[in-house]
Amino acid sequence: MFMKAIRISEFGLPKVMELKEIDRPVPKSDEILVKVYASGINPVDLVIRAGSNPALSYNLSLPMTLGWDTAGIIEELGDEVAGFQKGDAVYGVPNFPGDGSYAEYVVAKASQFALKPKNICFNDAAGIPLAALTAWTAMFEFGKLKMGQRILIQGASGSVGGFAVQFAKSMGAYVIGTASADSFDYLRQIGADEFIDYKTQKFEDLVSEVDIVLEVSSVRDNNERLKSVKVLKKNGILVSVNTDFAFNDEVLQALDRKNGKGELSANQPRKKWLEEIKKLIETEKVNVPKGVVFPLENAIEAHSLMESKSAKGKMILQVRKEN
């Protein structure tokens, strides 16, 4: 059986993406085959398509399908899969790196999917998993965030930052977010307690004694990290999702002087965490922003727009329309 997918045969500009007809994948014993309704577009998709980060592209084999964020309906299950059945509406993260979800069907480990939140559509659900799990892994697995703690979120208005703010508030934390001033209304809506304009204000002069600094902005600068260490309390934790950019000796020494920890947080796609996120969405403790939707065949346009940074919000490739 065949299916349509957006494929790349070489790394490069958006034009390297082509709509192709390829074999439909078959799930292994621990995998599910998902009939894809929508796929989220993430910054990592652009990086891998361009081949600009050797750490991400060194073990990829071309041609391949992009996309690691999806929602759809289970078409087939492997022999060892439990907890799901054919026809379930699910959301999750396909296997990374590898053949992804810019396609009519995708196979993935069942452990990386959960039932989709019932109160949102497939397009909105497809924009959740990668960003939400990145925030969840960083704050709770590496940052050990607890009720009553203070957290500074750098890049609070982005996809990952927006989920981080809401997850932290749902756990009873005090949240300070950095963003541009035109994002303050959004941060207020999602519950941030304080906001700092990174363009005109110095957070290191305005913030002190925080338990956790979460770096989810794309800025890769160890001098900025030194400022983050400055605002940590003793035994504080600096967590960065920029795993390709290590802490330098100066940052590590500054952390040592505070008996603090520096953590590089790699996304961990776990069914249990997706189920927790689902509950928060269904009880409306977490709101999911509407995405900018493109049909699958317009992937080049979507990538080009995302690279231009002229569009706000999550971008979604719609593969099928809901009935």
PDB file of N, CA, C and O in Angstrom, residues 215-253:
ATOM      1  N   GLU A 215      15.804  27.965  30.528  1.00  0.00           N
ATOM      2  CA  GLU A 215      16.211  28.594  29.276  1.00  0.00           C
ATOM      3  C   GLU A 215      15.551  27.867  28.110  1.00  0.00           C
ATOM      4  O   GLU A 215      15.991  26.795  27.708  1.00  0.00           O
ATOM      5  N   VAL A 216      14.468  28.462  27.594  1.00  0.00           N
ATOM      6  CA  VAL A 216      13.813  27.892  26.417  1.00  0.00           C
ATOM      7  C   VAL A 216      13.886  28.843  25.229  1.00  0.00           C
ATOM      8  O   VAL A 216      13.326  28.554  24.167  1.00  0.00           O
ATOM      9  N   SER A 217      14.560  29.973  25.394  1.00  0.00           N
ATOM     10  CA  SER A 217      14.808  30.844  24.254  1.00  0.00           C
ATOM     11  C   SER A 217      15.876  30.206  23.378  1.00  0.00           C
ATOM     12  O   SER A 217      16.613  29.321  23.817  1.00  0.00           O
ATOM     13  N   SER A 218      15.964  30.662  22.134  1.00  0.00           N
ATOM     14  CA  SER A 218      16.936  30.082  21.205  1.00  0.00           C
ATOM     15  C   SER A 218      18.316  30.715  21.330  1.00  0.00           C
ATOM     16  O   SER A 218      19.243  30.328  20.621  1.00  0.00           O
ATOM     17  N   VAL A 219      18.467  31.684  22.244  1.00  0.00           N
ATOM     18  CA  VAL A 219      19.762  32.356  22.432  1.00  0.00           C
ATOM     19  C   VAL A 219      20.766  31.364  23.019  1.00  0.00           C
ATOM     20  O   VAL A 219      20.492  30.712  24.032  1.00  0.00           O
ATOM     21  N   ARG A 220      21.897  31.266  22.379  1.00  0.00           N
ATOM     22  CA  ARG A 220      22.950  30.366  22.855  1.00  0.00           C
ATOM     23  C   ARG A 220      24.155  31.224  23.233  1.00  0.00           C
ATOM     24  O   ARG A 220      24.978  31.542  22.382  1.00  0.00           O
ATOM     25  N   ASP A 221      24.215  31.611  24.515  1.00  0.00           N
ATOM     26  CA  ASP A 221      25.225  32.565  24.966  1.00  0.00           C
ATOM     27  C   ASP A 221      25.550  32.278  26.431  1.00  0.00           C
ATOM     28  O   ASP A 221      24.706  32.474  27.309  1.00  0.00           O
ATOM     29  N   ASN A 222      26.748  31.787  26.699  1.00  0.00           N
ATOM     30  CA  ASN A 222      27.109  31.461  28.073  1.00  0.00           C
ATOM     31  C   ASN A 222      27.253  32.699  28.960  1.00  0.00           C
ATOM     32  O   ASN A 222      27.138  32.596  30.179  1.00  0.00           O
ATOM     33  N   ASN A 223      27.474  33.868  28.361  1.00  0.00           N
ATOM     34  CA  ASN A 223      27.483  35.100  29.161  1.00  0.00           C
ATOM     35  C   ASN A 223      26.094  35.393  29.712  1.00  0.00           C
ATOM     36  O   ASN A 223      25.953  35.883  30.844  1.00  0.00           O
ATOM     37  N   GLU A 224      25.056  35.105  28.909  1.00  0.00           N
ATOM     38  CA  GLU A 224      23.678  35.257  29.405  1.00  0.00           C
ATOM     39  C   GLU A 224      23.404  34.238  30.512  1.00  0.00           C
ATOM     40  O   GLU A 224      22.705  34.525  31.479  1.00  0.00           O
ATOM     41  N   ARG A 225      23.965  33.046  30.362  1.00  0.00           N
ATOM     42  CA  ARG A 225      23.777  32.026  31.393  1.00  0.00           C
ATOM     43  C   ARG A 225      24.414  32.440  32.724  1.00  0.00           C
ATOM     44  O   ARG A 225      23.910  32.102  33.793  1.00  0.00           O
ATOM     45  N   LEU A 226      25.525  33.176  32.653  1.00  0.00           N
ATOM     46  CA  LEU A 226      26.137  33.686  33.894  1.00  0.00           C
ATOM     47  C   LEU A 226      25.176  34.606  34.633  1.00  0.00           C
ATOM     48  O   LEU A 226      25.102  34.588  35.868  1.00  0.00           O
ATOM     49  N   LYS A 227      24.427  35.406  33.880  1.00  0.00           N
ATOM     50  CA  LYS A 227      23.422  36.281  34.495  1.00  0.00           C
ATOM     51  C   LYS A 227      22.309  35.439  35.131  1.00  0.00           C
ATOM     52  O   LYS A 227      21.778  35.795  36.187  1.00  0.00           O
ATOM     53  N   SER A 228      21.980  34.338  34.479  1.00  0.00           N
ATOM     54  CA  SER A 228      20.955  33.444  35.030  1.00  0.00           C
ATOM     55  C   SER A 228      21.405  32.834  36.343  1.00  0.00           C
ATOM     56  O   SER A 228      20.626  32.720  37.298  1.00  0.00           O
ATOM     57  N   VAL A 229      22.669  32.430  36.405  1.00  0.00           N
ATOM     58  CA  VAL A 229      23.205  31.868  37.652  1.00  0.00           C
ATOM     59  C   VAL A 229      23.136  32.917  38.768  1.00  0.00           C
ATOM     60  O   VAL A 229      22.826  32.592  39.920  1.00  0.00           O
ATOM     61  N   LYS A 230      23.370  34.172  38.410  1.00  0.00           N
ATOM     62  CA  LYS A 230      23.356  35.253  39.394  1.00  0.00           C
ATOM     63  C   LYS A 230      22.008  35.351  40.118  1.00  0.00           C
ATOM     64  O   LYS A 230      21.957  35.648  41.315  1.00  0.00           O
ATOM     65  N   VAL A 231      20.903  35.100  39.401  1.00  0.00           N
ATOM     66  CA  VAL A 231      19.572  35.270  40.013  1.00  0.00           C
ATOM     67  C   VAL A 231      19.094  34.011  40.735  1.00  0.00           C
ATOM     68  O   VAL A 231      18.043  34.021  41.381  1.00  0.00           O
ATOM     69  N   LEU A 232      19.848  32.915  40.626  1.00  0.00           N
ATOM     70  CA  LEU A 232      19.476  31.684  41.343  1.00  0.00           C
ATOM     71  C   LEU A 232      19.758  31.812  42.832  1.00  0.00           C
ATOM     72  O   LEU A 232      20.726  32.453  43.247  1.00  0.00           O
ATOM     73  N   LYS A 233      18.945  31.164  43.632  1.00  0.00           N
ATOM     74  CA  LYS A 233      19.265  31.068  45.062  1.00  0.00           C
ATOM     75  C   LYS A 233      20.259  29.915  45.266  1.00  0.00           C
ATOM     76  O   LYS A 233      20.550  29.163  44.333  1.00  0.00           O
ATOM     77  N   LYS A 234      20.775  29.774  46.435  1.00  0.00           N
ATOM     78  CA  LYS A 234      21.649  28.640  46.755  1.00  0.00           C
ATOM     79  C   LYS A 234      20.920  27.339  46.428  1.00  0.00           C
ATOM     80  O   LYS A 234      19.719  27.207  46.702  1.00  0.00           O
ATOM     81  N   ASN A 235      21.630  26.393  45.872  1.00  0.00           N
ATOM     82  CA  ASN A 235      21.074  25.088  45.491  1.00  0.00           C
ATOM     83  C   ASN A 235      20.085  25.178  44.334  1.00  0.00           C
ATOM     84  O   ASN A 235      19.320  24.238  44.091  1.00  0.00           O
ATOM     85  N   GLY A 236      20.089  26.306  43.612  1.00  0.00           N
ATOM     86  CA  GLY A 236      19.184  26.460  42.484  1.00  0.00           C
ATOM     87  C   GLY A 236      19.613  25.635  41.285  1.00  0.00           C
ATOM     88  O   GLY A 236      20.705  25.061  41.244  1.00  0.00           O
ATOM     89  N   ILE A 237      18.724  25.572  40.292  1.00  0.00           N
ATOM     90  CA  ILE A 237      18.972  24.755  39.102  1.00  0.00           C
ATOM     91  C   ILE A 237      18.770  25.602  37.850  1.00  0.00           C
ATOM     92  O   ILE A 237      17.740  26.265  37.693  1.00  0.00           O
ATOM     93  N   LEU A 238      19.758  25.571  36.965  1.00  0.00           N
ATOM     94  CA  LEU A 238      19.659  26.189  35.641  1.00  0.00           C
ATOM     95  C   LEU A 238      19.436  25.082  34.627  1.00  0.00           C
ATOM     96  O   LEU A 238      20.269  24.181  34.483  1.00  0.00           O
ATOM     97  N   VAL A 239      18.292  25.127  33.953  1.00  0.00           N
ATOM     98  CA  VAL A 239      17.948  24.100  32.975  1.00  0.00           C
ATOM     99  C   VAL A 239      17.852  24.736  31.595  1.00  0.00           C
ATOM    100  O   VAL A 239      17.161  25.746  31.418  1.00  0.00           O
ATOM    101  N   SER A 240      18.532  24.148  30.628  1.00  0.00           N
ATOM    102  CA  SER A 240      18.460  24.631  29.249  1.00  0.00           C
ATOM    103  C   SER A 240      17.988  23.518  28.329  1.00  0.00           C
ATOM    104  O   SER A 240      18.417  22.374  28.459  1.00  0.00           O
ATOM    105  N   VAL A 241      17.099  23.877  27.399  1.00  0.00           N
ATOM    106  CA  VAL A 241      16.664  22.898  26.395  1.00  0.00           C
ATOM    107  C   VAL A 241      17.570  22.929  25.166  1.00  0.00           C
ATOM    108  O   VAL A 241      17.385  22.133  24.239  1.00  0.00           O
ATOM    109  N   ASN A 242      18.543  23.844  25.160  1.00  0.00           N
ATOM    110  CA  ASN A 242      19.487  23.929  24.038  1.00  0.00           C
ATOM    111  C   ASN A 242      20.615  22.924  24.247  1.00  0.00           C
ATOM    112  O   ASN A 242      21.745  23.277  24.588  1.00  0.00           O
ATOM    113  N   THR A 243      20.302  21.670  24.016  1.00  0.00           N
ATOM    114  CA  THR A 243      21.225  20.585  24.354  1.00  0.00           C
ATOM    115  C   THR A 243      22.468  20.565  23.469  1.00  0.00           C
ATOM    116  O   THR A 243      23.451  19.904  23.802  1.00  0.00           O
ATOM    117  N   ASP A 244      22.415  21.289  22.353  1.00  0.00           N
ATOM    118  CA  ASP A 244      23.574  21.328  21.456  1.00  0.00           C
ATOM    119  C   ASP A 244      24.593  22.388  21.884  1.00  0.00           C
ATOM    120  O   ASP A 244      25.622  22.547  21.236  1.00  0.00           O
ATOM    121  N   PHE A 245      24.308  23.108  22.980  1.00  0.00           N
ATOM    122  CA  PHE A 245      25.182  24.202  23.422  1.00  0.00           C
ATOM    123  C   PHE A 245      25.534  23.988  24.896  1.00  0.00           C
ATOM    124  O   PHE A 245      24.734  24.256  25.791  1.00  0.00           O
ATOM    125  N   ALA A 246      26.716  23.455  25.135  1.00  0.00           N
ATOM    126  CA  ALA A 246      27.117  23.055  26.487  1.00  0.00           C
ATOM    127  C   ALA A 246      27.406  24.259  27.384  1.00  0.00           C
ATOM    128  O   ALA A 246      27.743  25.347  26.903  1.00  0.00           O
ATOM    129  N   PHE A 247      27.290  24.062  28.692  1.00  0.00           N
ATOM    130  CA  PHE A 247      27.718  25.069  29.667  1.00  0.00           C
ATOM    131  C   PHE A 247      29.246  25.145  29.625  1.00  0.00           C
ATOM    132  O   PHE A 247      29.923  24.116  29.634  1.00  0.00           O
ATOM    133  N   ASN A 248      29.795  26.353  29.605  1.00  0.00           N
ATOM    134  CA  ASN A 248      31.257  26.462  29.626  1.00  0.00           C
ATOM    135  C   ASN A 248      31.772  26.414  31.062  1.00  0.00           C
ATOM    136  O   ASN A 248      30.990  26.389  32.034  1.00  0.00           O
ATOM    137  N   ASP A 249      33.081  26.404  31.230  1.00  0.00           N
ATOM    138  CA  ASP A 249      33.690  26.272  32.562  1.00  0.00           C
ATOM    139  C   ASP A 249      33.280  27.410  33.487  1.00  0.00           C
ATOM    140  O   ASP A 249      33.070  27.201  34.689  1.00  0.00           O
ATOM    141  N   GLU A 250      33.173  28.609  32.927  1.00  0.00           N
ATOM    142  CA  GLU A 250      32.823  29.768  33.754  1.00  0.00           C
ATOM    143  C   GLU A 250      31.429  29.618  34.362  1.00  0.00           C
ATOM    144  O   GLU A 250      31.206  29.908  35.542  1.00  0.00           O
ATOM    145  N   VAL A 251      30.486  29.135  33.555  1.00  0.00           N
ATOM    146  CA  VAL A 251      29.124  28.908  34.051  1.00  0.00           C
ATOM    147  C   VAL A 251      29.123  27.800  35.102  1.00  0.00           C
ATOM    148  O   VAL A 251      28.485  27.922  36.162  1.00  0.00           O
ATOM    149  N   LEU A 252      29.835  26.724  34.835  1.00  0.00           N
ATOM    150  CA  LEU A 252      29.876  25.601  35.787  1.00  0.00           C
ATOM    151  C   LEU A 252      30.514  26.029  37.114  1.00  0.00           C
ATOM    152  O   LEU A 252      30.054  25.626  38.192  1.00  0.00           O
ATOM    153  N   GLN A 253      31.544  26.858  37.041  1.00  0.00           N
ATOM    154  CA  GLN A 253      32.182  27.354  38.267  1.00  0.00           C
ATOM    155  C   GLN A 253      31.243  28.267  39.051  1.00  0.00           C
ATOM    156  O   GLN A 253      31.185  28.203  40.289  1.00  0.00           O
TER     157      GLN A 253
END
